[in-house]
PDB file of C-alpha atoms and ligand atoms in Angstrom:
ATOM      1  CA  UNK A   1     -21.804 -18.546 -26.778  1.00  0.00           C
ATOM      2  CA  UNK A   2     -23.489 -15.161 -26.900  1.00  0.00           C
ATOM      3  CA  UNK A   3     -22.639 -13.453 -23.465  1.00  0.00           C
ATOM      4  CA  UNK A   4     -26.279 -11.293 -21.477  1.00  0.00           C
ATOM      5  CA  UNK A   5     -23.983  -9.142 -19.324  1.00  0.00           C
ATOM      6  CA  UNK A   6     -20.593  -8.414 -18.235  1.00  0.00           C
ATOM      7  CA  UNK A   7     -19.007  -5.639 -15.769  1.00  0.00           C
ATOM      8  CA  UNK A   8     -15.873  -4.426 -15.334  1.00  0.00           C
ATOM      9  CA  UNK A   9     -14.017  -2.300 -12.665  1.00  0.00           C
ATOM     10  CA  UNK A  10     -11.914   1.111 -13.811  1.00  0.00           C
ATOM     11  CA  UNK A  11      -9.532   2.466 -10.675  1.00  0.00           C
ATOM     12  CA  UNK A  12      -9.273   6.476 -10.174  1.00  0.00           C
ATOM     13  CA  UNK A  13      -6.392   7.866 -11.709  1.00  0.00           C
ATOM     14  CA  UNK A  14      -3.705  11.114 -11.190  1.00  0.00           C
ATOM     15  CA  UNK A  15      -2.977  12.429 -14.697  1.00  0.00           C
ATOM     16  CA  UNK A  16      -0.079  15.405 -15.220  1.00  0.00           C
ATOM     17  CA  UNK A  17       1.874  13.040 -12.289  1.00  0.00           C
ATOM     18  CA  UNK A  18       3.259  17.301 -11.551  1.00  0.00           C
ATOM     19  CA  UNK A  19       5.516  17.934 -14.429  1.00  0.00           C
ATOM     20  CA  UNK A  20       3.395  16.325 -17.520  1.00  0.00           C
ATOM     21  CA  UNK A  21       0.502  18.615 -18.298  1.00  0.00           C
ATOM     22  CA  UNK A  22      -1.857  15.891 -20.659  1.00  0.00           C
ATOM     23  CA  UNK A  23       1.187  13.600 -21.434  1.00  0.00           C
ATOM     24  CA  UNK A  24       1.442  11.510 -18.505  1.00  0.00           C
ATOM     25  CA  UNK A  25      -0.789   9.952 -15.821  1.00  0.00           C
ATOM     26  CA  UNK A  26      -0.293   6.975 -13.551  1.00  0.00           C
ATOM     27  CA  UNK A  27      -2.804   4.193 -12.356  1.00  0.00           C
ATOM     28  CA  UNK A  28      -4.046   4.322  -8.196  1.00  0.00           C
ATOM     29  CA  UNK A  29      -5.651   0.633  -7.403  1.00  0.00           C
ATOM     30  CA  UNK A  30      -8.806   2.730  -5.486  1.00  0.00           C
ATOM     31  CA  UNK A  31     -11.640   4.421  -5.631  1.00  0.00           C
ATOM     32  CA  UNK A  32     -12.563   3.410  -8.708  1.00  0.00           C
ATOM     33  CA  UNK A  33     -16.135   3.284 -10.644  1.00  0.00           C
ATOM     34  CA  UNK A  34     -17.981  -0.335 -12.173  1.00  0.00           C
ATOM     35  CA  UNK A  35     -20.843   0.097 -15.702  1.00  0.00           C
ATOM     36  CA  UNK A  36     -22.874  -3.111 -16.028  1.00  0.00           C
ATOM     37  CA  UNK A  37     -23.288  -3.551 -19.560  1.00  0.00           C
ATOM     38  CA  UNK A  38     -27.081  -5.812 -20.431  1.00  0.00           C
ATOM     39  CA  UNK A  39     -27.053  -6.531 -24.256  1.00  0.00           C
ATOM     40  CA  UNK A  40     -30.488  -5.638 -26.119  1.00  0.00           C
ATOM     41  CA  UNK A  41     -31.574  -6.214 -30.187  1.00  0.00           C
ATOM     42  CA  UNK A  42     -32.185  -2.809 -30.484  1.00  0.00           C
ATOM     43  CA  UNK A  43     -28.947  -0.525 -31.461  1.00  0.00           C
ATOM     44  CA  UNK A  44     -27.975   2.039 -29.081  1.00  0.00           C
ATOM     45  CA  UNK A  45     -26.958   2.863 -25.783  1.00  0.00           C
ATOM     46  CA  UNK A  46     -30.066   3.056 -22.383  1.00  0.00           C
ATOM     47  CA  UNK A  47     -28.654   4.543 -19.762  1.00  0.00           C
ATOM     48  CA  UNK A  48     -31.428   2.422 -16.454  1.00  0.00           C
ATOM     49  CA  UNK A  49     -29.226   3.938 -13.899  1.00  0.00           C
ATOM     50  CA  UNK A  50     -26.905   5.674 -12.293  1.00  0.00           C
ATOM     51  CA  UNK A  51     -25.752   5.457  -8.253  1.00  0.00           C
ATOM     52  CA  UNK A  52     -23.306   7.175  -6.248  1.00  0.00           C
ATOM     53  CA  UNK A  53     -23.729  10.374  -8.264  1.00  0.00           C
ATOM     54  CA  UNK A  54     -25.966  12.004  -5.777  1.00  0.00           C
ATOM     55  CA  UNK A  55     -28.289  12.389  -9.100  1.00  0.00           C
ATOM     56  CA  UNK A  56     -25.507  15.146 -10.003  1.00  0.00           C
ATOM     57  CA  UNK A  57     -24.531  13.630 -13.689  1.00  0.00           C
ATOM     58  CA  UNK A  58     -26.539  13.135 -17.069  1.00  0.00           C
ATOM     59  CA  UNK A  59     -28.561   9.588 -18.033  1.00  0.00           C
ATOM     60  CA  UNK A  60     -28.269  10.938 -21.864  1.00  0.00           C
ATOM     61  CA  UNK A  61     -25.826   8.407 -23.401  1.00  0.00           C
ATOM     62  CA  UNK A  62     -23.870  11.042 -25.755  1.00  0.00           C
ATOM     63  CA  UNK A  63     -23.322  13.514 -22.506  1.00  0.00           C
ATOM     64  CA  UNK A  64     -22.579  10.533 -20.669  1.00  0.00           C
ATOM     65  CA  UNK A  65     -18.934   9.103 -20.367  1.00  0.00           C
ATOM     66  CA  UNK A  66     -19.893   5.983 -19.971  1.00  0.00           C
ATOM     67  CA  UNK A  67     -22.209   6.435 -22.109  1.00  0.00           C
ATOM     68  CA  UNK A  68     -20.332   7.725 -24.897  1.00  0.00           C
ATOM     69  CA  UNK A  69     -17.672   4.971 -24.677  1.00  0.00           C
ATOM     70  CA  UNK A  70     -20.049   2.386 -24.958  1.00  0.00           C
ATOM     71  CA  UNK A  71     -21.052   3.800 -28.173  1.00  0.00           C
ATOM     72  CA  UNK A  72     -17.683   4.461 -29.393  1.00  0.00           C
ATOM     73  CA  UNK A  73     -17.015   0.437 -28.821  1.00  0.00           C
ATOM     74  CA  UNK A  74     -20.860  -0.212 -30.462  1.00  0.00           C
ATOM     75  CA  UNK A  75     -19.376   1.433 -33.498  1.00  0.00           C
ATOM     76  CA  UNK A  76     -16.315   0.156 -33.757  1.00  0.00           C
ATOM     77  CA  UNK A  77     -17.540  -3.997 -33.218  1.00  0.00           C
ATOM     78  CA  UNK A  78     -20.246  -1.962 -35.765  1.00  0.00           C
ATOM     79  CA  UNK A  79     -23.077  -4.692 -34.172  1.00  0.00           C
ATOM     80  CA  UNK A  80     -26.466  -4.154 -34.656  1.00  0.00           C
ATOM     81  CA  UNK A  81     -27.378  -4.759 -31.794  1.00  0.00           C
ATOM     82  CA  UNK A  82     -26.857  -2.609 -27.952  1.00  0.00           C
ATOM     83  CA  UNK A  83     -26.735  -1.997 -24.901  1.00  0.00           C
ATOM     84  CA  UNK A  84     -27.997  -1.058 -21.199  1.00  0.00           C
ATOM     85  CA  UNK A  85     -25.374   0.413 -18.890  1.00  0.00           C
ATOM     86  CA  UNK A  86     -25.806   0.649 -15.177  1.00  0.00           C
ATOM     87  CA  UNK A  87     -23.923   2.775 -13.683  1.00  0.00           C
ATOM     88  CA  UNK A  88     -21.914   2.574  -9.856  1.00  0.00           C
ATOM     89  CA  UNK A  89     -20.163   5.932  -9.318  1.00  0.00           C
ATOM     90  CA  UNK A  90     -17.419   5.233  -6.921  1.00  0.00           C
ATOM     91  CA  UNK A  91     -15.347   8.118  -6.777  1.00  0.00           C
ATOM     92  CA  UNK A  92     -15.829  11.893  -6.063  1.00  0.00           C
ATOM     93  CA  UNK A  93     -16.835  14.287  -8.890  1.00  0.00           C
ATOM     94  CA  UNK A  94     -14.261  16.826 -10.541  1.00  0.00           C
ATOM     95  CA  UNK A  95     -12.079  15.708  -7.510  1.00  0.00           C
ATOM     96  CA  UNK A  96      -8.957  15.645  -9.815  1.00  0.00           C
ATOM     97  CA  UNK A  97      -9.131  11.451 -10.102  1.00  0.00           C
ATOM     98  CA  UNK A  98     -10.538  10.906 -13.337  1.00  0.00           C
ATOM     99  CA  UNK A  99     -13.438  10.330 -12.426  1.00  0.00           C
ATOM    100  CA  UNK A 100     -15.368  11.018 -15.650  1.00  0.00           C
ATOM    101  CA  UNK A 101     -12.739   8.257 -17.328  1.00  0.00           C
ATOM    102  CA  UNK A 102     -13.233   5.874 -14.547  1.00  0.00           C
ATOM    103  CA  UNK A 103     -16.652   5.562 -15.898  1.00  0.00           C
ATOM    104  CA  UNK A 104     -15.723   5.529 -19.203  1.00  0.00           C
ATOM    105  CA  UNK A 105     -13.046   2.458 -19.386  1.00  0.00           C
ATOM    106  CA  UNK A 106     -15.226   0.426 -17.027  1.00  0.00           C
ATOM    107  CA  UNK A 107     -18.237   1.183 -19.418  1.00  0.00           C
ATOM    108  CA  UNK A 108     -15.895   0.536 -23.056  1.00  0.00           C
ATOM    109  CA  UNK A 109     -14.341  -1.979 -21.175  1.00  0.00           C
ATOM    110  CA  UNK A 110     -17.956  -3.504 -20.339  1.00  0.00           C
ATOM    111  CA  UNK A 111     -19.658  -3.905 -23.756  1.00  0.00           C
ATOM    112  CA  UNK A 112     -15.806  -4.505 -25.126  1.00  0.00           C
ATOM    113  CA  UNK A 113     -16.959  -7.829 -22.488  1.00  0.00           C
ATOM    114  CA  UNK A 114     -20.017  -8.534 -23.412  1.00  0.00           C
ATOM    115  CA  UNK A 115     -19.158  -8.857 -27.145  1.00  0.00           C
ATOM    116  CA  UNK A 116     -16.443 -11.141 -26.160  1.00  0.00           C
ATOM    117  CA  UNK A 117     -13.340  -8.841 -25.809  1.00  0.00           C
ATOM    118  CA  UNK A 118     -12.545  -8.385 -29.706  1.00  0.00           C
ATOM    119  CA  UNK A 119     -10.420  -5.374 -28.709  1.00  0.00           C
ATOM    120  CA  UNK A 120      -7.638  -5.291 -26.567  1.00  0.00           C
ATOM    121  CA  UNK A 121      -7.580  -2.936 -23.137  1.00  0.00           C
ATOM    122  CA  UNK A 122      -5.076  -0.573 -25.612  1.00  0.00           C
ATOM    123  CA  UNK A 123      -6.971  -0.798 -28.724  1.00  0.00           C
ATOM    124  CA  UNK A 124     -10.349   0.542 -26.247  1.00  0.00           C
ATOM    125  CA  UNK A 125      -8.083   4.118 -25.578  1.00  0.00           C
ATOM    126  CA  UNK A 126     -10.293   5.622 -28.896  1.00  0.00           C
ATOM    127  CA  UNK A 127     -13.201   4.776 -27.658  1.00  0.00           C
ATOM    128  CA  UNK A 128     -13.116   5.802 -23.808  1.00  0.00           C
ATOM    129  CA  UNK A 129     -11.363   9.220 -25.092  1.00  0.00           C
ATOM    130  CA  UNK A 130     -14.238   9.321 -26.714  1.00  0.00           C
ATOM    131  CA  UNK A 131     -16.569   8.624 -23.202  1.00  0.00           C
ATOM    132  CA  UNK A 132     -13.934  11.999 -21.839  1.00  0.00           C
ATOM    133  CA  UNK A 133     -14.609  13.752 -24.366  1.00  0.00           C
ATOM    134  CA  UNK A 134     -18.098  13.950 -23.629  1.00  0.00           C
ATOM    135  CA  UNK A 135     -17.995  15.158 -20.210  1.00  0.00           C
ATOM    136  CA  UNK A 136     -14.267  17.038 -20.172  1.00  0.00           C
ATOM    137  CA  UNK A 137     -11.904  16.902 -23.822  1.00  0.00           C
ATOM    138  CA  UNK A 138      -9.857  15.583 -25.646  1.00  0.00           C
ATOM    139  CA  UNK A 139      -6.851  13.948 -23.591  1.00  0.00           C
ATOM    140  CA  UNK A 140      -6.033  10.872 -22.130  1.00  0.00           C
ATOM    141  CA  UNK A 141      -4.046  11.109 -19.927  1.00  0.00           C
ATOM    142  CA  UNK A 142      -5.982   9.907 -17.606  1.00  0.00           C
ATOM    143  CA  UNK A 143      -8.586   6.683 -19.900  1.00  0.00           C
ATOM    144  CA  UNK A 144      -4.459   5.566 -20.644  1.00  0.00           C
ATOM    145  CA  UNK A 145      -3.398   5.168 -18.036  1.00  0.00           C
ATOM    146  CA  UNK A 146      -7.053   3.493 -16.394  1.00  0.00           C
ATOM    147  CA  UNK A 147      -7.067   1.047 -18.652  1.00  0.00           C
ATOM    148  CA  UNK A 148      -4.026  -0.248 -18.769  1.00  0.00           C
ATOM    149  CA  UNK A 149      -2.517   0.684 -15.476  1.00  0.00           C
ATOM    150  CA  UNK A 150       0.722   1.619 -14.171  1.00  0.00           C
ATOM    151  CA  UNK A 151       2.145   4.992 -15.858  1.00  0.00           C
ATOM    152  CA  UNK A 152       2.130   6.276 -18.808  1.00  0.00           C
ATOM    153  CA  UNK A 153       3.458   8.675 -21.519  1.00  0.00           C
ATOM    154  CA  UNK A 154       0.398   9.250 -23.988  1.00  0.00           C
ATOM    155  CA  UNK A 155       1.004  11.820 -26.952  1.00  0.00           C
ATOM    156  CA  UNK A 156      -2.084  11.172 -28.799  1.00  0.00           C
ATOM    157  CA  UNK A 157      -5.449   9.468 -28.270  1.00  0.00           C
ATOM    158  CA  UNK A 158      -5.078   6.293 -29.591  1.00  0.00           C
ATOM    159  CA  UNK A 159      -2.875   2.203 -28.670  1.00  0.00           C
ATOM    160  CA  UNK A 160      -0.086   3.529 -30.667  1.00  0.00           C
ATOM    161  CA  UNK A 161       0.437   7.012 -28.396  1.00  0.00           C
ATOM    162  CA  UNK A 162       0.546   5.694 -25.843  1.00  0.00           C
ATOM    163  CA  UNK A 163       4.396   4.572 -23.918  1.00  0.00           C
ATOM    164  CA  UNK A 164       3.704   2.336 -20.512  1.00  0.00           C
ATOM    165  CA  UNK A 165       6.882   3.648 -18.210  1.00  0.00           C
ATOM    166  CA  UNK A 166       9.008   1.974 -15.363  1.00  0.00           C
ATOM    167  CA  UNK A 167       6.648   1.821 -12.149  1.00  0.00           C
ATOM    168  CA  UNK A 168       8.254   3.145  -8.759  1.00  0.00           C
ATOM    169  CA  UNK A 169       8.117  -0.229  -6.949  1.00  0.00           C
ATOM    170  CA  UNK A 170       8.145   1.329  -4.043  1.00  0.00           C
ATOM    171  CA  UNK A 171       5.954   4.838  -4.335  1.00  0.00           C
ATOM    172  CA  UNK A 172       3.021   4.921  -2.286  1.00  0.00           C
ATOM    173  CA  UNK A 173       0.662   7.710  -2.409  1.00  0.00           C
ATOM    174  CA  UNK A 174      -0.915   9.827   0.607  1.00  0.00           C
ATOM    175  CA  UNK A 175      -4.764  11.686  -1.391  1.00  0.00           C
ATOM    176  CA  UNK A 176      -6.222  14.506  -0.038  1.00  0.00           C
ATOM    177  CA  UNK A 177      -9.941  15.900  -1.549  1.00  0.00           C
ATOM    178  CA  UNK A 178     -10.794  18.861   0.116  1.00  0.00           C
ATOM    179  CA  UNK A 179     -14.342  18.833  -0.903  1.00  0.00           C
ATOM    180  CA  UNK A 180     -14.662  21.660  -3.054  1.00  0.00           C
ATOM    181  CA  UNK A 181     -15.649  20.358  -6.825  1.00  0.00           C
ATOM    182  CA  UNK A 182     -13.179  22.055  -9.063  1.00  0.00           C
ATOM    183  CA  UNK A 183     -14.399  21.185 -13.077  1.00  0.00           C
ATOM    184  CA  UNK A 184     -11.816  20.079 -15.730  1.00  0.00           C
ATOM    185  CA  UNK A 185     -13.424  22.869 -18.012  1.00  0.00           C
ATOM    186  CA  UNK A 186     -12.478  26.006 -15.101  1.00  0.00           C
ATOM    187  CA  UNK A 187      -8.803  24.488 -14.381  1.00  0.00           C
ATOM    188  CA  UNK A 188      -8.469  24.464 -17.936  1.00  0.00           C
ATOM    189  CA  UNK A 189      -9.704  27.517 -18.505  1.00  0.00           C
ATOM    190  CA  UNK A 190      -6.701  29.043 -15.672  1.00  0.00           C
ATOM    191  CA  UNK A 191      -4.304  28.166 -18.120  1.00  0.00           C
ATOM    192  CA  UNK A 192      -1.850  30.425 -20.825  1.00  0.00           C
ATOM    193  CA  UNK A 193      -2.303  30.529 -23.568  1.00  0.00           C
ATOM    194  CA  UNK A 194       0.731  30.750 -24.976  1.00  0.00           C
ATOM    195  CA  UNK A 195       4.069  29.801 -22.933  1.00  0.00           C
ATOM    196  CA  UNK A 196       7.207  31.938 -22.517  1.00  0.00           C
ATOM    197  CA  UNK A 197      10.120  29.712 -24.080  1.00  0.00           C
ATOM    198  CA  UNK A 198      12.172  29.586 -21.471  1.00  0.00           C
ATOM    199  CA  UNK A 199       9.031  27.920 -19.416  1.00  0.00           C
ATOM    200  CA  UNK A 200       8.465  25.672 -21.928  1.00  0.00           C
ATOM    201  CA  UNK A 201      12.383  24.907 -22.082  1.00  0.00           C
ATOM    202  CA  UNK A 202      11.604  23.702 -18.082  1.00  0.00           C
ATOM    203  CA  UNK A 203       9.005  22.055 -18.888  1.00  0.00           C
ATOM    204  CA  UNK A 204      10.094  19.325 -21.100  1.00  0.00           C
ATOM    205  CA  UNK A 205      13.327  19.083 -18.941  1.00  0.00           C
ATOM    206  CA  UNK A 206      11.133  18.419 -16.294  1.00  0.00           C
ATOM    207  CA  UNK A 207       8.885  15.793 -18.096  1.00  0.00           C
ATOM    208  CA  UNK A 208      12.522  14.197 -19.237  1.00  0.00           C
ATOM    209  CA  UNK A 209      14.148  13.731 -15.508  1.00  0.00           C
ATOM    210  CA  UNK A 210      10.570  12.570 -14.911  1.00  0.00           C
ATOM    211  CA  UNK A 211      11.164   9.769 -17.282  1.00  0.00           C
ATOM    212  CA  UNK A 212      14.334   8.963 -17.231  1.00  0.00           C
ATOM    213  CA  UNK A 213      14.206   8.702 -12.972  1.00  0.00           C
ATOM    214  CA  UNK A 214      11.417   5.794 -13.511  1.00  0.00           C
ATOM    215  CA  UNK A 215      14.083   3.889 -15.540  1.00  0.00           C
ATOM    216  CA  UNK A 216      16.334   4.379 -12.600  1.00  0.00           C
ATOM    217  CA  UNK A 217      13.670   4.019 -10.364  1.00  0.00           C
ATOM    218  CA  UNK A 218      15.098   6.891  -8.698  1.00  0.00           C
ATOM    219  CA  UNK A 219      12.053   8.234  -6.024  1.00  0.00           C
ATOM    220  CA  UNK A 220      13.765  10.914  -5.347  1.00  0.00           C
ATOM    221  CA  UNK A 221      14.446  12.387  -8.664  1.00  0.00           C
ATOM    222  CA  UNK A 222      10.905  11.531  -9.512  1.00  0.00           C
ATOM    223  CA  UNK A 223      10.219  14.465  -7.236  1.00  0.00           C
ATOM    224  CA  UNK A 224      11.696  16.585  -7.392  1.00  0.00           C
ATOM    225  CA  UNK A 225      10.653  16.598 -11.111  1.00  0.00           C
ATOM    226  CA  UNK A 226       6.893  16.391 -10.400  1.00  0.00           C
ATOM    227  CA  UNK A 227       7.532  19.673  -8.214  1.00  0.00           C
ATOM    228  CA  UNK A 228       9.357  21.214 -10.790  1.00  0.00           C
ATOM    229  CA  UNK A 229       6.271  22.545 -13.174  1.00  0.00           C
ATOM    230  CA  UNK A 230       6.028  26.501 -13.530  1.00  0.00           C
ATOM    231  CA  UNK A 231       3.554  26.734 -15.627  1.00  0.00           C
ATOM    232  CA  UNK A 232      -0.007  24.616 -14.718  1.00  0.00           C
ATOM    233  CA  UNK A 233       0.168  24.615 -10.784  1.00  0.00           C
ATOM    234  CA  UNK A 234       0.658  28.477 -10.385  1.00  0.00           C
ATOM    235  CA  UNK A 235      -2.143  29.425 -13.506  1.00  0.00           C
ATOM    236  CA  UNK A 236      -4.383  26.986 -10.267  1.00  0.00           C
ATOM    237  CA  UNK A 237      -3.660  27.282  -7.687  1.00  0.00           C
ATOM    238  CA  UNK A 238      -5.911  29.854  -6.643  1.00  0.00           C
ATOM    239  CA  UNK A 239      -8.121  26.913  -7.240  1.00  0.00           C
ATOM    240  CA  UNK A 240      -6.957  24.038  -4.766  1.00  0.00           C
ATOM    241  CA  UNK A 241      -7.265  25.206  -0.423  1.00  0.00           C
ATOM    242  CA  UNK A 242      -4.503  25.385   1.133  1.00  0.00           C
ATOM    243  CA  UNK A 243      -1.946  23.126  -0.943  1.00  0.00           C
ATOM    244  CA  UNK A 244       1.398  25.884  -0.032  1.00  0.00           C
ATOM    245  CA  UNK A 245      -0.232  24.187   3.425  1.00  0.00           C
ATOM    246  CA  UNK A 246      -0.874  20.834   1.880  1.00  0.00           C
ATOM    247  CA  UNK A 247       2.610  20.576   0.928  1.00  0.00           C
ATOM    248  CA  UNK A 248       4.361  21.594   3.732  1.00  0.00           C
ATOM    249  CA  UNK A 249       2.328  19.099   5.912  1.00  0.00           C
ATOM    250  CA  UNK A 250       3.560  15.966   4.083  1.00  0.00           C
ATOM    251  CA  UNK A 251       7.026  16.877   3.737  1.00  0.00           C
ATOM    252  CA  UNK A 252       7.161  17.397   7.507  1.00  0.00           C
ATOM    253  CA  UNK A 253       5.687  13.690   7.961  1.00  0.00           C
ATOM    254  CA  UNK A 254       7.882  12.475   4.908  1.00  0.00           C
ATOM    255  CA  UNK A 255       6.176  12.910   1.207  1.00  0.00           C
ATOM    256  CA  UNK A 256       8.964  13.538  -1.158  1.00  0.00           C
ATOM    257  CA  UNK A 257       6.773  15.997  -3.217  1.00  0.00           C
ATOM    258  CA  UNK A 258       3.266  16.469  -3.901  1.00  0.00           C
ATOM    259  CA  UNK A 259       1.203  17.938  -6.754  1.00  0.00           C
ATOM    260  CA  UNK A 260      -2.280  17.769  -8.260  1.00  0.00           C
ATOM    261  CA  UNK A 261      -3.681  15.579  -8.914  1.00  0.00           C
ATOM    262  CA  UNK A 262      -5.186  15.893 -12.739  1.00  0.00           C
ATOM    263  CA  UNK A 263      -7.311  19.544 -12.983  1.00  0.00           C
ATOM    264  CA  UNK A 264      -7.386  19.383  -8.840  1.00  0.00           C
ATOM    265  CA  UNK A 265      -8.383  19.766  -5.915  1.00  0.00           C
ATOM    266  CA  UNK A 266      -7.170  16.196  -5.145  1.00  0.00           C
ATOM    267  CA  UNK A 267      -3.457  16.328  -4.318  1.00  0.00           C
ATOM    268  CA  UNK A 268      -1.698  13.883  -4.548  1.00  0.00           C
ATOM    269  CA  UNK A 269       2.302  13.341  -2.132  1.00  0.00           C
ATOM    270  CA  UNK A 270       4.562  10.977  -2.932  1.00  0.00           C
ATOM    271  CA  UNK A 271       5.883   9.017  -0.096  1.00  0.00           C
ATOM    272  CA  UNK A 272       9.080   5.587  -0.536  1.00  0.00           C
ATOM    273  CA  UNK A 273       7.010   2.980   2.059  1.00  0.00           C
ATOM    274  CA  UNK A 274       3.497   2.521   3.772  1.00  0.00           C
ATOM    275  CA  UNK A 275       3.860   3.647   7.150  1.00  0.00           C
ATOM    276  CA  UNK A 276       5.159   6.812   5.834  1.00  0.00           C
ATOM    277  CA  UNK A 277       2.301   6.988   3.936  1.00  0.00           C
ATOM    278  CA  UNK A 278       0.159   6.757   6.608  1.00  0.00           C
ATOM    279  CA  UNK A 279       1.723   9.223   8.481  1.00  0.00           C
ATOM    280  CA  UNK A 280       1.223  11.976   5.376  1.00  0.00           C
ATOM    281  CA  UNK A 281      -1.639  11.085   5.435  1.00  0.00           C
ATOM    282  CA  UNK A 282      -2.962  12.349   9.146  1.00  0.00           C
ATOM    283  CA  UNK A 283      -1.212  15.042   8.640  1.00  0.00           C
ATOM    284  CA  UNK A 284      -2.886  15.987   5.333  1.00  0.00           C
ATOM    285  CA  UNK A 285      -6.285  15.461   7.282  1.00  0.00           C
ATOM    286  CA  UNK A 286      -4.726  17.596   9.773  1.00  0.00           C
ATOM    287  CA  UNK A 287      -4.466  21.196   7.775  1.00  0.00           C
ATOM    288  CA  UNK A 288      -8.033  20.574   6.315  1.00  0.00           C
ATOM    289  CA  UNK A 289      -9.553  20.072   9.634  1.00  0.00           C
ATOM    290  CA  UNK A 290      -7.293  22.535  11.569  1.00  0.00           C
ATOM    291  CA  UNK A 291      -9.392  25.103   9.096  1.00  0.00           C
ATOM    292  CA  UNK A 292     -12.638  23.580   8.864  1.00  0.00           C
ATOM    293  CA  UNK A 293     -13.147  22.259   5.956  1.00  0.00           C
ATOM    294  CA  UNK A 294     -13.925  19.004   5.245  1.00  0.00           C
ATOM    295  CA  UNK A 295     -11.722  16.508   3.070  1.00  0.00           C
ATOM    296  CA  UNK A 296     -11.016  12.553   2.465  1.00  0.00           C
ATOM    297  CA  UNK A 297      -8.263  11.164   2.544  1.00  0.00           C
ATOM    298  CA  UNK A 298      -6.884   8.108   1.140  1.00  0.00           C
ATOM    299  CA  UNK A 299      -3.566   6.132   0.297  1.00  0.00           C
ATOM    300  CA  UNK A 300      -3.180   4.715  -2.948  1.00  0.00           C
ATOM    301  CA  UNK A 301      -0.149   2.473  -4.263  1.00  0.00           C
ATOM    302  CA  UNK A 302       0.344   2.360  -8.012  1.00  0.00           C
ATOM    303  CA  UNK A 303      -1.797  -0.418  -9.757  1.00  0.00           C
ATOM    304  CA  UNK A 304      -0.753  -2.366 -12.366  1.00  0.00           C
ATOM    305  CA  UNK A 305      -3.103  -3.605 -13.897  1.00  0.00           C
ATOM    306  CA  UNK A 306      -5.864  -0.525 -14.170  1.00  0.00           C
ATOM    307  CA  UNK A 307      -9.642  -1.333 -15.516  1.00  0.00           C
ATOM    308  CA  UNK A 308     -10.267  -4.753 -15.889  1.00  0.00           C
ATOM    309  CA  UNK A 309     -13.699  -6.697 -15.996  1.00  0.00           C
ATOM    310  CA  UNK A 310     -14.991  -8.665 -13.293  1.00  0.00           C
ATOM    311  CA  UNK A 311     -17.817 -10.662 -14.623  1.00  0.00           C
ATOM    312  CA  UNK A 312     -19.446 -12.387 -17.676  1.00  0.00           C
ATOM    313  CA  UNK A 313     -22.877 -14.114 -18.117  1.00  0.00           C
TER     314      UNK A 313
HETATM  315  N1  HSE B   1      -4.949  16.877 -18.015  1.00  0.00           N
HETATM  316  C1  HSE B   1      -5.847  17.063 -17.718  1.00  0.00           C
HETATM  317  C2  HSE B   1      -6.012  18.441 -17.090  1.00  0.00           C
HETATM  318  C3  HSE B   1      -6.666  16.018 -16.477  1.00  0.00           C
HETATM  319  O1  HSE B   1      -4.883  19.253 -16.117  1.00  0.00           O
HETATM  320  O2  HSE B   1      -7.011  19.096 -17.267  1.00  0.00           O
HETATM  321  C4  HSE B   1      -7.826  16.224 -16.399  1.00  0.00           C
HETATM  322  O3  HSE B   1      -8.611  15.680 -16.544  1.00  0.00           O
END
């Protein structure tokens, strides 16, 4: 049976997980984007509409992350038809929650589903990376966890370079997104070009400790490793309003660690239960309210499922 329409959902992600710049990422449960793909007889990708972006995103399919990912899937499948996409954004742009990746993953998954799902979610990673690259660069630390779910270690941009890590059962994140946009390009431009050997050793050890902690299901070990970033957070800190105050308030309310989510400005506080996360969420909200800055808070566990097809017809 030839399908005419497919809809997919892809959730927010937390890239880097503190110390793992560009090589670690985890999948959150929500929020997320939806993409509807409808078959059309002509080749290529058309973006019919983008909802929920406040008119900020381009409808040019080459420059839009969902459009570029959809095009990459069509090219991979070698089909002679094309697709019309409708994109429903439900996450803030330039917030560190992997907004462009969620659209890319949902676009790739919807198009793949429309043509009978010949590719696995892991096999869609390169196409989703093409979508991410159209907006923010060639790194898979958002798209890989977004598609696959869980916590992943990424050493490239293909299925074979992504390694699933154990998901800590008790982990719950309290997240706060101050209402300032931090474009990934700006956050990347703030990074040093060269790293002293001593810092490199420290960061390598931190990633090793983080992976080992996941295999031990050791939340405290995970927390310490997450916060052991001596390169990226110090370089980007000036772009993250009230980071020190948020960390202090989160920890006073019971959080085990706090780190920048992706390129920021969202901050994620690791907690060991939903009850603690609820207290930490309130504390984080208070930090920004007291200083007169709008901010949105959320609570999420780690999603084991990642992106999913919602319907086909
Ligand atoms: N690893 C990337 C960064 C994630 O921190 O720049 C943002 O897309």
